[in-house]
Amino acid sequence: MNGLYIHVPFCERKCGYCSFYSVAGREHEIDSWLDALELEAASPFCGEVLNTLYIGGGTPTILNISQWKKLFEIINRNFNLENLIEATVEANPNSLDDEKLKILADNKISRISLGVQSLNDDELKILGRLHDSYKALKAMEAVKKFNLMLNCDLIFAIPSQTLKTWSKSLKGVLNFADHVSTYQLTLEPETPLGKKYKNSDLNEDGYKFYRYVQYYLPKKNFIQYEISNFAPEGNECRHNLLYWNHDNVIGLGASAVSYIDGVRIKNPDNLEKYLTHDYVREFENLSGHEKSIELAILQLRTKYGIKINETLPEIIEKLNSMPEDLFIKTPERISLSKRGMRLGNSIWCELIDL
Ligand code: SF4
């Protein structure tokens, strides 16, 4: 399986919590970015057969119609899409409209991942999002009008959020969504929100929201197939499954990461350097041992877990020494229980040190 990830590093404005690589207010540089991308796409991977495509960011929907046309020309000219099984575009409710949805749907895009984050206007303001709940609902409605699969991203542990507002947001997106991703708000110290809530214990509060989502979504047939992801059977994100299985993913664009046959290749988090081709990619060649540990951690994130006979004995031994209620064990596999998923970070810490 092969995937292509394209990172669009532009946003209208920076959200207060965001630590992803993106630049705000530089839409005038999108055409130059497309030129740089065109050069990068004509790389050793040119002609590669793709099974999945994921255009993320940043805010891909910031591109105008002629920029989308150019992007699809670049993809079609450089890759073979005959075996494509899924193509996702990340979208922001503020910059998604029918005209853009039409060009996406006309160019093999099958899935929209919409940054809803909350359906509570106060929480959206705290996060520094540009949209309100009405815009989010309209965007969800529009995606479904074009018969595209819809993932909604939601954030929990937002300052002032209660279980009631969290439950309303979840319920609201379920009227439209085919897939839900939920993330705990992380207060990175360098972000405006991180600075504002520097001394608070907000991160401690995430537990109850996460427990609630683990209880609520499965009742609605949204199975937790990964620590942050829920979907009815068959709606899982195929592109993300590539990462969790160490399959090959080609990454293009400033800050994109490729993973090819055990080698991780990182583009610079720097648009200027990317535009002027003035950069050297970072290569990380994982040793066999590192690869096995990383793969076990990635696979344990999913409901499928690890295959016992394909995993290093010391990993199995370590997992067997931890409390039983963290795991679901069969003779062939070990995966995390709901409680194990809640405590995933502590489990990874134990494995990383092996
Ligand atoms: S839209 Fe997404 S990538 Fe852009 S600033 Fe907000 S959170 Fe970050």
PDB file of C-alpha atoms in Angstrom, residues 151-313:
ATOM      1  CA  ASN A 151     -14.953  13.202   9.142  1.00  0.00           C
ATOM      2  CA  CYS A 152     -15.444  15.800  11.873  1.00  0.00           C
ATOM      3  CA  ASP A 153     -12.571  16.772  14.171  1.00  0.00           C
ATOM      4  CA  LEU A 154     -13.618  17.720  17.700  1.00  0.00           C
ATOM      5  CA  ILE A 155     -11.551  19.023  20.618  1.00  0.00           C
ATOM      6  CA  PHE A 156     -12.169  18.312  24.300  1.00  0.00           C
ATOM      7  CA  ALA A 157     -10.864  19.828  27.547  1.00  0.00           C
ATOM      8  CA  ILE A 158     -11.401  23.354  26.190  1.00  0.00           C
ATOM      9  CA  PRO A 159     -11.481  25.984  28.988  1.00  0.00           C
ATOM     10  CA  SER A 160     -15.133  26.427  30.142  1.00  0.00           C
ATOM     11  CA  GLN A 161     -16.252  23.223  28.375  1.00  0.00           C
ATOM     12  CA  THR A 162     -18.632  20.995  30.319  1.00  0.00           C
ATOM     13  CA  LEU A 163     -19.778  17.438  29.725  1.00  0.00           C
ATOM     14  CA  LYS A 164     -23.088  18.924  28.583  1.00  0.00           C
ATOM     15  CA  THR A 165     -21.522  21.128  25.872  1.00  0.00           C
ATOM     16  CA  TRP A 166     -19.221  18.253  24.848  1.00  0.00           C
ATOM     17  CA  SER A 167     -22.175  15.938  24.506  1.00  0.00           C
ATOM     18  CA  LYS A 168     -24.048  18.547  22.421  1.00  0.00           C
ATOM     19  CA  SER A 169     -21.101  18.912  20.045  1.00  0.00           C
ATOM     20  CA  LEU A 170     -20.845  15.140  19.638  1.00  0.00           C
ATOM     21  CA  LYS A 171     -24.567  14.798  19.074  1.00  0.00           C
ATOM     22  CA  GLY A 172     -24.563  17.683  16.577  1.00  0.00           C
ATOM     23  CA  VAL A 173     -21.835  16.238  14.359  1.00  0.00           C
ATOM     24  CA  LEU A 174     -23.435  12.785  14.381  1.00  0.00           C
ATOM     25  CA  ASN A 175     -26.297  14.210  12.317  1.00  0.00           C
ATOM     26  CA  PHE A 176     -23.834  14.389   9.399  1.00  0.00           C
ATOM     27  CA  ALA A 177     -20.554  12.605  10.143  1.00  0.00           C
ATOM     28  CA  ASP A 178     -19.387   9.207   8.856  1.00  0.00           C
ATOM     29  CA  HIS A 179     -16.276   9.334  11.055  1.00  0.00           C
ATOM     30  CA  VAL A 180     -15.310  11.327  14.159  1.00  0.00           C
ATOM     31  CA  SER A 181     -11.807  12.223  15.417  1.00  0.00           C
ATOM     32  CA  THR A 182     -11.514  13.587  18.944  1.00  0.00           C
ATOM     33  CA  TYR A 183      -8.431  15.273  20.373  1.00  0.00           C
ATOM     34  CA  GLN A 184      -7.632  16.622  23.782  1.00  0.00           C
ATOM     35  CA  LEU A 185      -6.630  20.287  23.728  1.00  0.00           C
ATOM     36  CA  THR A 186      -2.908  20.367  24.334  1.00  0.00           C
ATOM     37  CA  LEU A 187      -1.572  23.594  25.723  1.00  0.00           C
ATOM     38  CA  GLU A 188       1.773  23.903  23.982  1.00  0.00           C
ATOM     39  CA  PRO A 189       3.750  26.541  25.925  1.00  0.00           C
ATOM     40  CA  GLU A 190       4.641  28.603  22.833  1.00  0.00           C
ATOM     41  CA  THR A 191       1.007  29.093  21.690  1.00  0.00           C
ATOM     42  CA  PRO A 192      -1.199  32.029  22.814  1.00  0.00           C
ATOM     43  CA  LEU A 193      -3.577  29.638  24.603  1.00  0.00           C
ATOM     44  CA  GLY A 194      -0.658  27.819  26.221  1.00  0.00           C
ATOM     45  CA  LYS A 195       0.641  31.123  27.595  1.00  0.00           C
ATOM     46  CA  LYS A 196      -2.788  32.222  28.799  1.00  0.00           C
ATOM     47  CA  TYR A 197      -3.522  29.020  30.710  1.00  0.00           C
ATOM     48  CA  LYS A 198       0.090  28.409  31.730  1.00  0.00           C
ATOM     49  CA  ASN A 199      -0.596  27.470  35.322  1.00  0.00           C
ATOM     50  CA  SER A 200      -3.904  25.691  34.927  1.00  0.00           C
ATOM     51  CA  ASP A 201      -4.466  21.960  35.222  1.00  0.00           C
ATOM     52  CA  LEU A 202      -6.700  21.794  32.120  1.00  0.00           C
ATOM     53  CA  ASN A 203      -4.837  18.828  30.736  1.00  0.00           C
ATOM     54  CA  GLU A 204      -5.821  16.837  33.817  1.00  0.00           C
ATOM     55  CA  ASP A 205      -9.446  17.473  32.943  1.00  0.00           C
ATOM     56  CA  GLY A 206      -9.363  15.577  29.669  1.00  0.00           C
ATOM     57  CA  TYR A 207     -10.014  12.212  31.250  1.00  0.00           C
ATOM     58  CA  LYS A 208     -13.758  12.645  31.891  1.00  0.00           C
ATOM     59  CA  PHE A 209     -14.403  13.950  28.354  1.00  0.00           C
ATOM     60  CA  TYR A 210     -12.504  11.051  26.849  1.00  0.00           C
ATOM     61  CA  ARG A 211     -14.359   8.525  29.000  1.00  0.00           C
ATOM     62  CA  TYR A 212     -17.607  10.071  27.863  1.00  0.00           C
ATOM     63  CA  VAL A 213     -16.732   9.809  24.167  1.00  0.00           C
ATOM     64  CA  GLN A 214     -15.662   6.192  24.646  1.00  0.00           C
ATOM     65  CA  TYR A 215     -19.070   5.491  26.140  1.00  0.00           C
ATOM     66  CA  TYR A 216     -21.227   7.625  23.851  1.00  0.00           C
ATOM     67  CA  LEU A 217     -19.912   7.046  20.300  1.00  0.00           C
ATOM     68  CA  PRO A 218     -19.956   3.207  20.377  1.00  0.00           C
ATOM     69  CA  LYS A 219     -23.625   3.434  21.426  1.00  0.00           C
ATOM     70  CA  LYS A 220     -24.177   5.231  18.107  1.00  0.00           C
ATOM     71  CA  ASN A 221     -22.301   2.492  16.228  1.00  0.00           C
ATOM     72  CA  PHE A 222     -19.094   4.558  15.996  1.00  0.00           C
ATOM     73  CA  ILE A 223     -16.494   2.014  17.025  1.00  0.00           C
ATOM     74  CA  GLN A 224     -13.228   3.204  18.537  1.00  0.00           C
ATOM     75  CA  TYR A 225     -10.762   1.805  16.012  1.00  0.00           C
ATOM     76  CA  GLU A 226      -7.867   3.988  17.161  1.00  0.00           C
ATOM     77  CA  ILE A 227      -7.073   6.079  20.235  1.00  0.00           C
ATOM     78  CA  SER A 228      -8.547   9.252  18.672  1.00  0.00           C
ATOM     79  CA  ASN A 229     -10.769   7.833  15.938  1.00  0.00           C
ATOM     80  CA  PHE A 230     -14.287   6.440  15.827  1.00  0.00           C
ATOM     81  CA  ALA A 231     -16.295   5.168  12.857  1.00  0.00           C
ATOM     82  CA  PRO A 232     -18.875   2.599  11.845  1.00  0.00           C
ATOM     83  CA  GLU A 233     -17.238  -0.553  10.420  1.00  0.00           C
ATOM     84  CA  GLY A 234     -15.949   0.138   6.895  1.00  0.00           C
ATOM     85  CA  ASN A 235     -15.586   3.926   7.379  1.00  0.00           C
ATOM     86  CA  GLU A 236     -12.073   3.835   8.873  1.00  0.00           C
ATOM     87  CA  CYS A 237      -9.570   6.302   7.376  1.00  0.00           C
ATOM     88  CA  ARG A 238      -7.469   4.135   5.060  1.00  0.00           C
ATOM     89  CA  HIS A 239      -4.701   6.705   4.749  1.00  0.00           C
ATOM     90  CA  ASN A 240      -4.097   6.898   8.484  1.00  0.00           C
ATOM     91  CA  LEU A 241      -4.063   3.094   8.679  1.00  0.00           C
ATOM     92  CA  LEU A 242      -0.969   3.262   6.428  1.00  0.00           C
ATOM     93  CA  TYR A 243       0.908   5.223   9.123  1.00  0.00           C
ATOM     94  CA  TRP A 244      -0.159   2.832  11.855  1.00  0.00           C
ATOM     95  CA  ASN A 245       1.107  -0.139   9.805  1.00  0.00           C
ATOM     96  CA  HIS A 246       4.407   1.423   8.696  1.00  0.00           C
ATOM     97  CA  ASP A 247       3.289   1.358   5.059  1.00  0.00           C
ATOM     98  CA  ASN A 248       4.912   3.749   2.617  1.00  0.00           C
ATOM     99  CA  VAL A 249       3.686   7.340   2.551  1.00  0.00           C
ATOM    100  CA  ILE A 250       5.244   9.984   0.315  1.00  0.00           C
ATOM    101  CA  GLY A 251       5.073  13.460   1.879  1.00  0.00           C
ATOM    102  CA  LEU A 252       5.252  16.620  -0.232  1.00  0.00           C
ATOM    103  CA  GLY A 253       5.297  20.283   0.866  1.00  0.00           C
ATOM    104  CA  ALA A 254       7.040  22.276   3.596  1.00  0.00           C
ATOM    105  CA  SER A 255       7.087  20.268   6.839  1.00  0.00           C
ATOM    106  CA  ALA A 256       5.756  17.079   5.182  1.00  0.00           C
ATOM    107  CA  VAL A 257       7.212  13.746   6.287  1.00  0.00           C
ATOM    108  CA  SER A 258       7.707  10.680   4.081  1.00  0.00           C
ATOM    109  CA  TYR A 259       8.113   7.143   5.357  1.00  0.00           C
ATOM    110  CA  ILE A 260       9.666   4.884   2.743  1.00  0.00           C
ATOM    111  CA  ASP A 261      10.833   1.339   3.549  1.00  0.00           C
ATOM    112  CA  GLY A 262      11.861   2.160   7.113  1.00  0.00           C
ATOM    113  CA  VAL A 263      13.423   5.551   6.329  1.00  0.00           C
ATOM    114  CA  ARG A 264      11.741   8.728   7.537  1.00  0.00           C
ATOM    115  CA  ILE A 265      12.428  11.830   5.444  1.00  0.00           C
ATOM    116  CA  LYS A 266      11.423  15.269   6.714  1.00  0.00           C
ATOM    117  CA  ASN A 267      11.013  18.477   4.732  1.00  0.00           C
ATOM    118  CA  PRO A 268      11.882  21.734   6.540  1.00  0.00           C
ATOM    119  CA  ASP A 269       9.298  23.561   8.679  1.00  0.00           C
ATOM    120  CA  ASN A 270      10.128  26.651   6.707  1.00  0.00           C
ATOM    121  CA  LEU A 271       8.141  28.044   3.778  1.00  0.00           C
ATOM    122  CA  GLU A 272      10.877  30.469   2.649  1.00  0.00           C
ATOM    123  CA  LYS A 273      13.393  27.650   2.318  1.00  0.00           C
ATOM    124  CA  TYR A 274      10.839  25.453   0.580  1.00  0.00           C
ATOM    125  CA  LEU A 275       9.978  28.162  -1.956  1.00  0.00           C
ATOM    126  CA  THR A 276      13.620  28.818  -2.811  1.00  0.00           C
ATOM    127  CA  HIS A 277      14.585  25.109  -2.757  1.00  0.00           C
ATOM    128  CA  ASP A 278      17.224  26.067  -0.228  1.00  0.00           C
ATOM    129  CA  TYR A 279      16.985  23.063   2.085  1.00  0.00           C
ATOM    130  CA  VAL A 280      18.349  19.670   2.911  1.00  0.00           C
ATOM    131  CA  ARG A 281      15.871  17.020   3.982  1.00  0.00           C
ATOM    132  CA  GLU A 282      16.423  15.254   7.307  1.00  0.00           C
ATOM    133  CA  PHE A 283      16.804  11.490   7.014  1.00  0.00           C
ATOM    134  CA  GLU A 284      16.150   9.121   9.887  1.00  0.00           C
ATOM    135  CA  ASN A 285      17.078   5.532   9.210  1.00  0.00           C
ATOM    136  CA  LEU A 286      15.424   3.429  11.901  1.00  0.00           C
ATOM    137  CA  SER A 287      17.305   0.384  13.156  1.00  0.00           C
ATOM    138  CA  GLY A 288      15.469  -2.945  13.134  1.00  0.00           C
ATOM    139  CA  HIS A 289      14.938  -2.716  16.906  1.00  0.00           C
ATOM    140  CA  GLU A 290      13.658   0.888  16.784  1.00  0.00           C
ATOM    141  CA  LYS A 291      11.359   0.000  13.913  1.00  0.00           C
ATOM    142  CA  SER A 292       9.847  -2.935  15.832  1.00  0.00           C
ATOM    143  CA  ILE A 293       9.181  -0.824  18.932  1.00  0.00           C
ATOM    144  CA  GLU A 294       7.711   2.031  16.940  1.00  0.00           C
ATOM    145  CA  LEU A 295       5.507  -0.331  14.947  1.00  0.00           C
ATOM    146  CA  ALA A 296       4.243  -2.014  18.141  1.00  0.00           C
ATOM    147  CA  ILE A 297       3.328   1.392  19.599  1.00  0.00           C
ATOM    148  CA  LEU A 298       1.580   2.460  16.386  1.00  0.00           C
ATOM    149  CA  GLN A 299      -0.350  -0.793  16.086  1.00  0.00           C
ATOM    150  CA  LEU A 300      -1.327  -0.743  19.755  1.00  0.00           C
ATOM    151  CA  ARG A 301      -3.028   2.599  19.043  1.00  0.00           C
ATOM    152  CA  THR A 302      -5.533   0.680  16.899  1.00  0.00           C
ATOM    153  CA  LYS A 303      -8.212  -1.814  17.863  1.00  0.00           C
ATOM    154  CA  TYR A 304      -6.377  -4.462  15.791  1.00  0.00           C
ATOM    155  CA  GLY A 305      -3.376  -4.328  18.143  1.00  0.00           C
ATOM    156  CA  ILE A 306      -0.181  -6.353  17.582  1.00  0.00           C
ATOM    157  CA  LYS A 307       0.327  -9.871  16.291  1.00  0.00           C
ATOM    158  CA  ILE A 308       2.152 -11.784  19.039  1.00  0.00           C
ATOM    159  CA  ASN A 309       4.237 -13.943  16.677  1.00  0.00           C
ATOM    160  CA  GLU A 310       5.426 -10.895  14.672  1.00  0.00           C
ATOM    161  CA  THR A 311       6.455  -8.803  17.692  1.00  0.00           C
ATOM    162  CA  LEU A 312       9.732  -8.752  19.643  1.00  0.00           C
ATOM    163  CA  PRO A 313       9.529 -11.105  22.689  1.00  0.00           C
TER     164      PRO A 313
END
